[in-house]
mmCIF file of C-alpha atoms in Angstrom:
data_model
loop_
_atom_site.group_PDB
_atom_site.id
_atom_site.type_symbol
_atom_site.label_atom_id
_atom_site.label_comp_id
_atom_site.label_asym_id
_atom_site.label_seq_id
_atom_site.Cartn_x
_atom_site.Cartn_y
_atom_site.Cartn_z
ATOM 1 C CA UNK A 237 88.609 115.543 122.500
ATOM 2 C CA UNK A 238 90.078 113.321 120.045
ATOM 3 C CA UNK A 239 90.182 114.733 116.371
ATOM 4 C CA UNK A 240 88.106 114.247 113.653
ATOM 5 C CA UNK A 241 89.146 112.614 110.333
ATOM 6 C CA UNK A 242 87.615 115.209 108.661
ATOM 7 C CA UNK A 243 89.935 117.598 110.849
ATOM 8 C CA UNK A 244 92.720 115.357 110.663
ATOM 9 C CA UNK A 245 92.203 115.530 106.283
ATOM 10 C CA UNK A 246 92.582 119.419 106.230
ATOM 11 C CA UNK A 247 95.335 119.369 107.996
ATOM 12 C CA UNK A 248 97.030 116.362 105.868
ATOM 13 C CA UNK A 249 96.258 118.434 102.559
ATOM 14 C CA UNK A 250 97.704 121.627 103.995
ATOM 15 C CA UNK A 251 101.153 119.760 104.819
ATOM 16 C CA UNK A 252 101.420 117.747 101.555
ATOM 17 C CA UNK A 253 100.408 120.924 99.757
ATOM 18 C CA UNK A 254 102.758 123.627 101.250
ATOM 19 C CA UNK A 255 105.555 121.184 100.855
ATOM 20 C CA UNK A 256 104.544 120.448 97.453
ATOM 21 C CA UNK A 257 104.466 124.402 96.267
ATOM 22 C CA UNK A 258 108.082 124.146 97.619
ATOM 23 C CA UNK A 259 109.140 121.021 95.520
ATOM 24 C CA UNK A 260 107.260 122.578 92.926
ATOM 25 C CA UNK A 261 109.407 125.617 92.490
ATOM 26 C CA UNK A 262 112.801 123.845 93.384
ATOM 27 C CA UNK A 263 112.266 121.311 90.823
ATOM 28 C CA UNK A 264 112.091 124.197 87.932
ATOM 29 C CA UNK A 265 114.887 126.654 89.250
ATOM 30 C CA UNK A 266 117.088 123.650 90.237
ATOM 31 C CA UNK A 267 118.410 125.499 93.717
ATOM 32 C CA UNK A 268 119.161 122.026 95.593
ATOM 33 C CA UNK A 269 121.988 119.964 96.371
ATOM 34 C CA UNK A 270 122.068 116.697 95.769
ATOM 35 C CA UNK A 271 124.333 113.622 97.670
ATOM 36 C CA UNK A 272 123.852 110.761 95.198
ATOM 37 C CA UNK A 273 124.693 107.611 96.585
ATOM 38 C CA UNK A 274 125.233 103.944 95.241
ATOM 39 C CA UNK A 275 121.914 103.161 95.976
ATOM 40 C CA UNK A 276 119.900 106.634 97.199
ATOM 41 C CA UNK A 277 119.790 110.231 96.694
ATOM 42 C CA UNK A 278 120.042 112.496 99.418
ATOM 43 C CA UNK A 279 118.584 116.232 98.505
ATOM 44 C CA UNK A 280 118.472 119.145 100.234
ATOM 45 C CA UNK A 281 114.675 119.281 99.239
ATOM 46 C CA UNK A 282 113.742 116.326 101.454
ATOM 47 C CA UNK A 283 114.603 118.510 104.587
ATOM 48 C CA UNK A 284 112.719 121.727 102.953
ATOM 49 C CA UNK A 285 109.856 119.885 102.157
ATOM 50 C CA UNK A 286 109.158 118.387 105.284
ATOM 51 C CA UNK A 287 109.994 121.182 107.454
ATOM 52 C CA UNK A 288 107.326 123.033 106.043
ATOM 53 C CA UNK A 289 105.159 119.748 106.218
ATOM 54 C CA UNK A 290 106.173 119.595 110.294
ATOM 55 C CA UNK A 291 105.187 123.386 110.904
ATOM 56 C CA UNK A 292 101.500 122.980 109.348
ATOM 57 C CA UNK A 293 101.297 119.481 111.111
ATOM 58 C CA UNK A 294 102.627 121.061 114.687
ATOM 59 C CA UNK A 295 100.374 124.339 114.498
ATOM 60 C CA UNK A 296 97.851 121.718 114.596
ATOM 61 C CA UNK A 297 98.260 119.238 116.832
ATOM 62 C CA UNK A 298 101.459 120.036 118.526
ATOM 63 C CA UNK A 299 101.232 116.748 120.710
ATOM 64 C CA UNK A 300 100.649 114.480 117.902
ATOM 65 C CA UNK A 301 104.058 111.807 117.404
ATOM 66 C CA UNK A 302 105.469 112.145 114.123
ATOM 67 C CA UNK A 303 107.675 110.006 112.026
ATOM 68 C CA UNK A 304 109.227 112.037 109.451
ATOM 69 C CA UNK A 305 111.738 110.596 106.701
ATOM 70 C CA UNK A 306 113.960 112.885 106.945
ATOM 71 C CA UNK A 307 114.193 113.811 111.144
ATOM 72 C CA UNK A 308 113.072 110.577 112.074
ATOM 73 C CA UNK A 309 111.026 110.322 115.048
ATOM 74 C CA UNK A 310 108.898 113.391 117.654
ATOM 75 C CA UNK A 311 107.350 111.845 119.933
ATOM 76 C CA UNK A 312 104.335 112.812 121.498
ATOM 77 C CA UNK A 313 100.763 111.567 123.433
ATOM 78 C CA UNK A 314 98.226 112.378 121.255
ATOM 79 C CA UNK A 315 95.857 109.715 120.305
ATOM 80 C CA UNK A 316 97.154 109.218 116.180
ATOM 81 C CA UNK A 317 100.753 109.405 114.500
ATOM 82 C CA UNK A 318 101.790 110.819 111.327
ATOM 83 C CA UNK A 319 103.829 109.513 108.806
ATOM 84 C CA UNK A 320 105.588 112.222 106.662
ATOM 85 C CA UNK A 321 107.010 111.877 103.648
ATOM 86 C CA UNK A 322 108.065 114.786 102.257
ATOM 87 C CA UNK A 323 109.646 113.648 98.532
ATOM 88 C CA UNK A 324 108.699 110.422 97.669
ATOM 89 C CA UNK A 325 110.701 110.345 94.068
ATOM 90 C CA UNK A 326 114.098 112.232 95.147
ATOM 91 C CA UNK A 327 115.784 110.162 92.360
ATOM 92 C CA UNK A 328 113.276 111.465 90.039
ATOM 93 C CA UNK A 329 113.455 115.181 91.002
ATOM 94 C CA UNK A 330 117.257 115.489 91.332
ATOM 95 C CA UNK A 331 117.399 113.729 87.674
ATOM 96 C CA UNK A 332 114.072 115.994 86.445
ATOM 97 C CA UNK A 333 112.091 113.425 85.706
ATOM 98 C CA UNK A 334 108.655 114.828 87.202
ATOM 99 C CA UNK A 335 107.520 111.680 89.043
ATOM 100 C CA UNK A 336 107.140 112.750 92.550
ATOM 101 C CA UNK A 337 104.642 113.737 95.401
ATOM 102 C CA UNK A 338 105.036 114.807 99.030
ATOM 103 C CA UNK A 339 102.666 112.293 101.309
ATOM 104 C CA UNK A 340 101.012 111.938 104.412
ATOM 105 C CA UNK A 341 99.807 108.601 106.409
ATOM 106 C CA UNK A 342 97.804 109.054 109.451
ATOM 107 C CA UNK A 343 97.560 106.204 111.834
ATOM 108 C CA UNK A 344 95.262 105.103 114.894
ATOM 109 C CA UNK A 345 97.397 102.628 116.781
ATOM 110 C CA UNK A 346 98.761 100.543 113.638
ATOM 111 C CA UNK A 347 95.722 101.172 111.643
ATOM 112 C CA UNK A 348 96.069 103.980 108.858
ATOM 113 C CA UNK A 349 92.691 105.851 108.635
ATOM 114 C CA UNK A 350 93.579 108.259 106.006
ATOM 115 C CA UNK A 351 96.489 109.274 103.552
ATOM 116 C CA UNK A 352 97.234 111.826 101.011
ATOM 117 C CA UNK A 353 99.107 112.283 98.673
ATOM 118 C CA UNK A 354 99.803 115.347 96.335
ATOM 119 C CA UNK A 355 102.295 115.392 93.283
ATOM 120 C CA UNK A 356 102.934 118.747 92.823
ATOM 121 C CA UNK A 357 103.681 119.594 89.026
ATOM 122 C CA UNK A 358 100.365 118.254 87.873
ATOM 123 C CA UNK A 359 98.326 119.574 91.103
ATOM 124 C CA UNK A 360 96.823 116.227 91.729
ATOM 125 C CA UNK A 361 95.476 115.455 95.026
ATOM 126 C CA UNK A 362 94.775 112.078 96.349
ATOM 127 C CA UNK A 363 92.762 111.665 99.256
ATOM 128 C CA UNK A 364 91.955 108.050 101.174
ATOM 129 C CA UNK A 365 90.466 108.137 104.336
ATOM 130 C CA UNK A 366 89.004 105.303 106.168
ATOM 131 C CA UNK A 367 85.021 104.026 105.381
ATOM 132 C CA UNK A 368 84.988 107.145 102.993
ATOM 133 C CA UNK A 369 86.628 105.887 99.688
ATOM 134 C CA UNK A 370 89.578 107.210 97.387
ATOM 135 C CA UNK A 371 88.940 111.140 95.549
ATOM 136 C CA UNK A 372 90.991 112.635 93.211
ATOM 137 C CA UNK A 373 90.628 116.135 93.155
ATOM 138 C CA UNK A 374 87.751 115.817 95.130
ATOM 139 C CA UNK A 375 85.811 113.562 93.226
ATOM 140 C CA UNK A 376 85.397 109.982 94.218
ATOM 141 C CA UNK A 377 87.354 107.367 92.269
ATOM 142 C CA UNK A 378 87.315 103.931 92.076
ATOM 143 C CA UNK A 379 89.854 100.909 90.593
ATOM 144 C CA UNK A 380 87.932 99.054 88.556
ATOM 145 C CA UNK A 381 89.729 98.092 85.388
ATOM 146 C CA UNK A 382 88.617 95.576 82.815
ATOM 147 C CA UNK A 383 92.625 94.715 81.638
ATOM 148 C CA UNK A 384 94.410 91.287 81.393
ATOM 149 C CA UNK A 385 98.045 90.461 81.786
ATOM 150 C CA UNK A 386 98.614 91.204 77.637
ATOM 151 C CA UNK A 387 97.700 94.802 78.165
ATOM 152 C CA UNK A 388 98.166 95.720 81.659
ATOM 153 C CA UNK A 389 100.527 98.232 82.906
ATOM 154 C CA UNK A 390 101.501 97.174 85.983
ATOM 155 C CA UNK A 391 104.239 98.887 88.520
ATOM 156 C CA UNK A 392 106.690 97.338 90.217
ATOM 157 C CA UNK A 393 107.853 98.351 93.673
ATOM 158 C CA UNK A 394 110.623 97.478 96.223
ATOM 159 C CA UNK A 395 111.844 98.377 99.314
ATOM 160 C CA UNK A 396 115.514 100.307 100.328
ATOM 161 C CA UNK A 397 116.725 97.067 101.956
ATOM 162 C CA UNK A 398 116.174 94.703 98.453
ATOM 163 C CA UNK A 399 118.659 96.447 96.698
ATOM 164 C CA UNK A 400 121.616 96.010 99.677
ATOM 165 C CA UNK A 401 121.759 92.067 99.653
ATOM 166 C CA UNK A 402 122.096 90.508 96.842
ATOM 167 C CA UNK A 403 119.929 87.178 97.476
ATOM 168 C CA UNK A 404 116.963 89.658 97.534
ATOM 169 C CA UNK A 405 118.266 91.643 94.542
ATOM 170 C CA UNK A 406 118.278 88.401 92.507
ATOM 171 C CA UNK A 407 114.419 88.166 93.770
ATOM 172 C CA UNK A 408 113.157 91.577 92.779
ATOM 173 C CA UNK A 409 115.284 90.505 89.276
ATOM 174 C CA UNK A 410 112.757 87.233 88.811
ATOM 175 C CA UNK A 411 109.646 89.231 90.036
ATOM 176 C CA UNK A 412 110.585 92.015 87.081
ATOM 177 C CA UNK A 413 111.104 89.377 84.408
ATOM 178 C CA UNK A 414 107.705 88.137 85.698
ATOM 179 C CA UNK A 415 105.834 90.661 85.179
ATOM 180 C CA UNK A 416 107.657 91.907 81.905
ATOM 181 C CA UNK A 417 106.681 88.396 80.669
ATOM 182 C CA UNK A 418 103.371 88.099 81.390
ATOM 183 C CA UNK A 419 102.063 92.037 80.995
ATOM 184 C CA UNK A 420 102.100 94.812 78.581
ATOM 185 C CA UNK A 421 104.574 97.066 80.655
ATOM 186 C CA UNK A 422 106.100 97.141 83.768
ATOM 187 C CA UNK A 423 106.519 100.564 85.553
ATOM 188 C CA UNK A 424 109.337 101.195 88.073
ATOM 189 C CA UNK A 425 109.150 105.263 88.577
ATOM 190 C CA UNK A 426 110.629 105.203 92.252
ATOM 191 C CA UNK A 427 108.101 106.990 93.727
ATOM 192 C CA UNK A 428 105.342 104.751 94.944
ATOM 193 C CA UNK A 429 102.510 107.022 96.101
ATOM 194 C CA UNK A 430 102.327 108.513 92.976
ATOM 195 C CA UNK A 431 101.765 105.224 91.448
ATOM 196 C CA UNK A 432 99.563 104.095 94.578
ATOM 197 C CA UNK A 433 97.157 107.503 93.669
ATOM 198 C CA UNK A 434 97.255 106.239 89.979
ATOM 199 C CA UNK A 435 95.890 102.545 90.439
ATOM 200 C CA UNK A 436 93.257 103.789 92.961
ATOM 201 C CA UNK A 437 91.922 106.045 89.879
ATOM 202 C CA UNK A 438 92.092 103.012 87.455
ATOM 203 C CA UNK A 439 94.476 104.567 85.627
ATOM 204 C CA UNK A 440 97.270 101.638 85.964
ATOM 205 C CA UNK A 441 95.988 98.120 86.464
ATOM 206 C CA UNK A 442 97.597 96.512 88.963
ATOM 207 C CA UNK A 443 100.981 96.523 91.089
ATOM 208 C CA UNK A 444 103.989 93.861 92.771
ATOM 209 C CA UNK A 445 105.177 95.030 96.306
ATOM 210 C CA UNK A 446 108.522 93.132 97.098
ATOM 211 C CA UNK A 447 109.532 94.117 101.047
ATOM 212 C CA UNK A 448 107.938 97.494 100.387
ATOM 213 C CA UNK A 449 109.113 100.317 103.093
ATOM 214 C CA UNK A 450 106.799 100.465 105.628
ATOM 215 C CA UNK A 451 105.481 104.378 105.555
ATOM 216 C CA UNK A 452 104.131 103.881 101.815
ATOM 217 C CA UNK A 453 102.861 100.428 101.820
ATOM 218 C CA UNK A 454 100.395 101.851 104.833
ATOM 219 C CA UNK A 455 99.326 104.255 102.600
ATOM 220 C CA UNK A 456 99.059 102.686 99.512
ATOM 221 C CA UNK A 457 97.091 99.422 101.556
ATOM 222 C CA UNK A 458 94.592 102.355 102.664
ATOM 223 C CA UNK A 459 94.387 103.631 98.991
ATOM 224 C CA UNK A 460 93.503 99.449 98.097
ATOM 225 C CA UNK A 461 90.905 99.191 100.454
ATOM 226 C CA UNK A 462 88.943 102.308 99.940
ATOM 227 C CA UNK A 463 89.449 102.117 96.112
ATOM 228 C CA UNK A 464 88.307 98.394 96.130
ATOM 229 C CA UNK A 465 91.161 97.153 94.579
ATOM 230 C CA UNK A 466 91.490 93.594 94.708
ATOM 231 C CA UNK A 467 94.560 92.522 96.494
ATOM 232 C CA UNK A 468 96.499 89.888 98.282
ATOM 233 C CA UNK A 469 99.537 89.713 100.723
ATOM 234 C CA UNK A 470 102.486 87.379 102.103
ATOM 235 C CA UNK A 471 104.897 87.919 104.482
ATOM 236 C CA UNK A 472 106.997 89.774 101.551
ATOM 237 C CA UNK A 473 104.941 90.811 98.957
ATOM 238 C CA UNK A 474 101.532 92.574 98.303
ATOM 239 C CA UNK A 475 99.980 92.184 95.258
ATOM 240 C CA UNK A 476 97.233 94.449 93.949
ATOM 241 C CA UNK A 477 95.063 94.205 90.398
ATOM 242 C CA UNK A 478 91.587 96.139 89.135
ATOM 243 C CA UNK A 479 89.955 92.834 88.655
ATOM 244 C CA UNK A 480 90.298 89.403 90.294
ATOM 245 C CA UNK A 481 91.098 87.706 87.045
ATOM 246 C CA UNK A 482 94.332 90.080 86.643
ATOM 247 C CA UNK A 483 95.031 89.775 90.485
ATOM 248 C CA UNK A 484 95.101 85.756 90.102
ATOM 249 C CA UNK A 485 97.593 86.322 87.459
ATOM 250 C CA UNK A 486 99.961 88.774 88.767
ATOM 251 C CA UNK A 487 100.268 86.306 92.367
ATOM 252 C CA UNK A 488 101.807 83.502 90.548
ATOM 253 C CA UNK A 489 104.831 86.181 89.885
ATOM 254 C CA UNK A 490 106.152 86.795 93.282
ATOM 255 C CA UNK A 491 105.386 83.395 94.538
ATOM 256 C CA UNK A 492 107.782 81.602 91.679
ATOM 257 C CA UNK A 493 110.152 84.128 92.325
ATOM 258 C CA UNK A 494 110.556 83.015 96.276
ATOM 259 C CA UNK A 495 109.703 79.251 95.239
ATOM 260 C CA UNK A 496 113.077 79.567 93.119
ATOM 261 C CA UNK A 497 114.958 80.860 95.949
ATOM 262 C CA UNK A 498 118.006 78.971 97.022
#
């Protein structure tokens, strides 16, 4: 017998918050090591984190596939596949900046039917599954906001791969001076679930995917829907807003930006 979501939902909280109480007490006694890179970090809490994420997801449902950031793929033949990530921010908690969560996406076939995500210094807890809406904390949330582009906040997201060729660097450059010209503020934390939890709680007001990574657009999509926030999509860019008037704004940004492509 196939799981249910409700099943499925303890199971996600129990993995995001065990690794979380890890990344929690790493992040104040420092006890990591850190490879920083050109254009990553690589931290020995990643492989913490989601090792203790794997162990409450396999005492579970040992057959279930995984794809985990950090030990890539375990395959398996249950019916739904999970998509770990166990330190989305590794920039942020190797410089101790405390923007970062440990998330989980659970897919049927390449549908996601429910995420959370859980940022572990605050003790929030963001919960999306499908049909059933967005809580926070347990309470249900919606992302209704009543902003336009002069006082939006707005975040700003890319994918691993923009920042490695420079035709899409000089993109994700236009998109930024897009939104920094027609909004309030543009937030780039580097750690888009965290942001993703935020927008489906009306607390930011809209956001500009560029070739987001795969494993936290799913999420974040899930968070859109349930949250009814208005969005829109292209073949490289997602674009989400807590009203249709701000969302009608905010798509003129990426499409100049790939317009002026040469």
């Amino acid at each position: 017998m196939e799981p249910s979501l409700s099943e499925l939902e303890a199971t996600a909280i129990e993995a995001c918050t065990v690794g979380g109480r890890y990344l929690r007490e790493a992040y104040r006694t420092g006890d990591t090591d850190a490879d920083r890179l050109a254009h990553d970090v690589k931290s020995s809490a990643d492989t913490e984190s989601e090792e203790r994420m794997l162990e409450a997801i396999r005492s579970r449902f040992p057959d279930h596939p995984i794809r985990a950031e950090e030990s890539g793929v375990h395959e398996g033949d249950g019916g739904c596949e999970w998509l770990v990530d166990p330190l989305d921010g590794t920039n942020n908690f190797e410089s101790g900046l405390p923007s970062f969560a440990t998330a989980v996406t659970v897919l049927e076939g390449a549908e996601p039917v429910l995420g959370v995500v859980h940022v572990p210094l605050l003790e929030d807890l963001y919960d999306g599954k499908r049909g059933a809406g967005v809580r926070y904390d347990g309470r249900p949330v919606e992302a209704d906001v009543d902003a336009v582009p002069s006082t939006a906040t707005v975040a700003s997201v890319i994918g691993h791969d923009v920042k490695l060729e420079s035709d899409r660097a000089a993109i994700s450059e236009r998109i930024n001076r897009g939104i920094e010209d027609r909004c309030k503020r543009r937030l780039e934390s580097w750690s888009p679930t965290v942001h993703w939890g935020l927008l489906a709680r009306g607390r930011l007001d809209g956001i500009v995917c560029y070739r987001p990574d795969a494993e936290e657009q799913r999420l974040g999509e899930l968070f859109a829907r349930e949250s009814g926030l208005e969005t829109a999509s292209g073949e490289e860019w997602f674009v989400g807003a807590g009203n249709q008037a701000l969302l009608e704004e905010l798509l003129e940004i990426p499409r100049d930006a790939l317009a002026d492509r040469s």
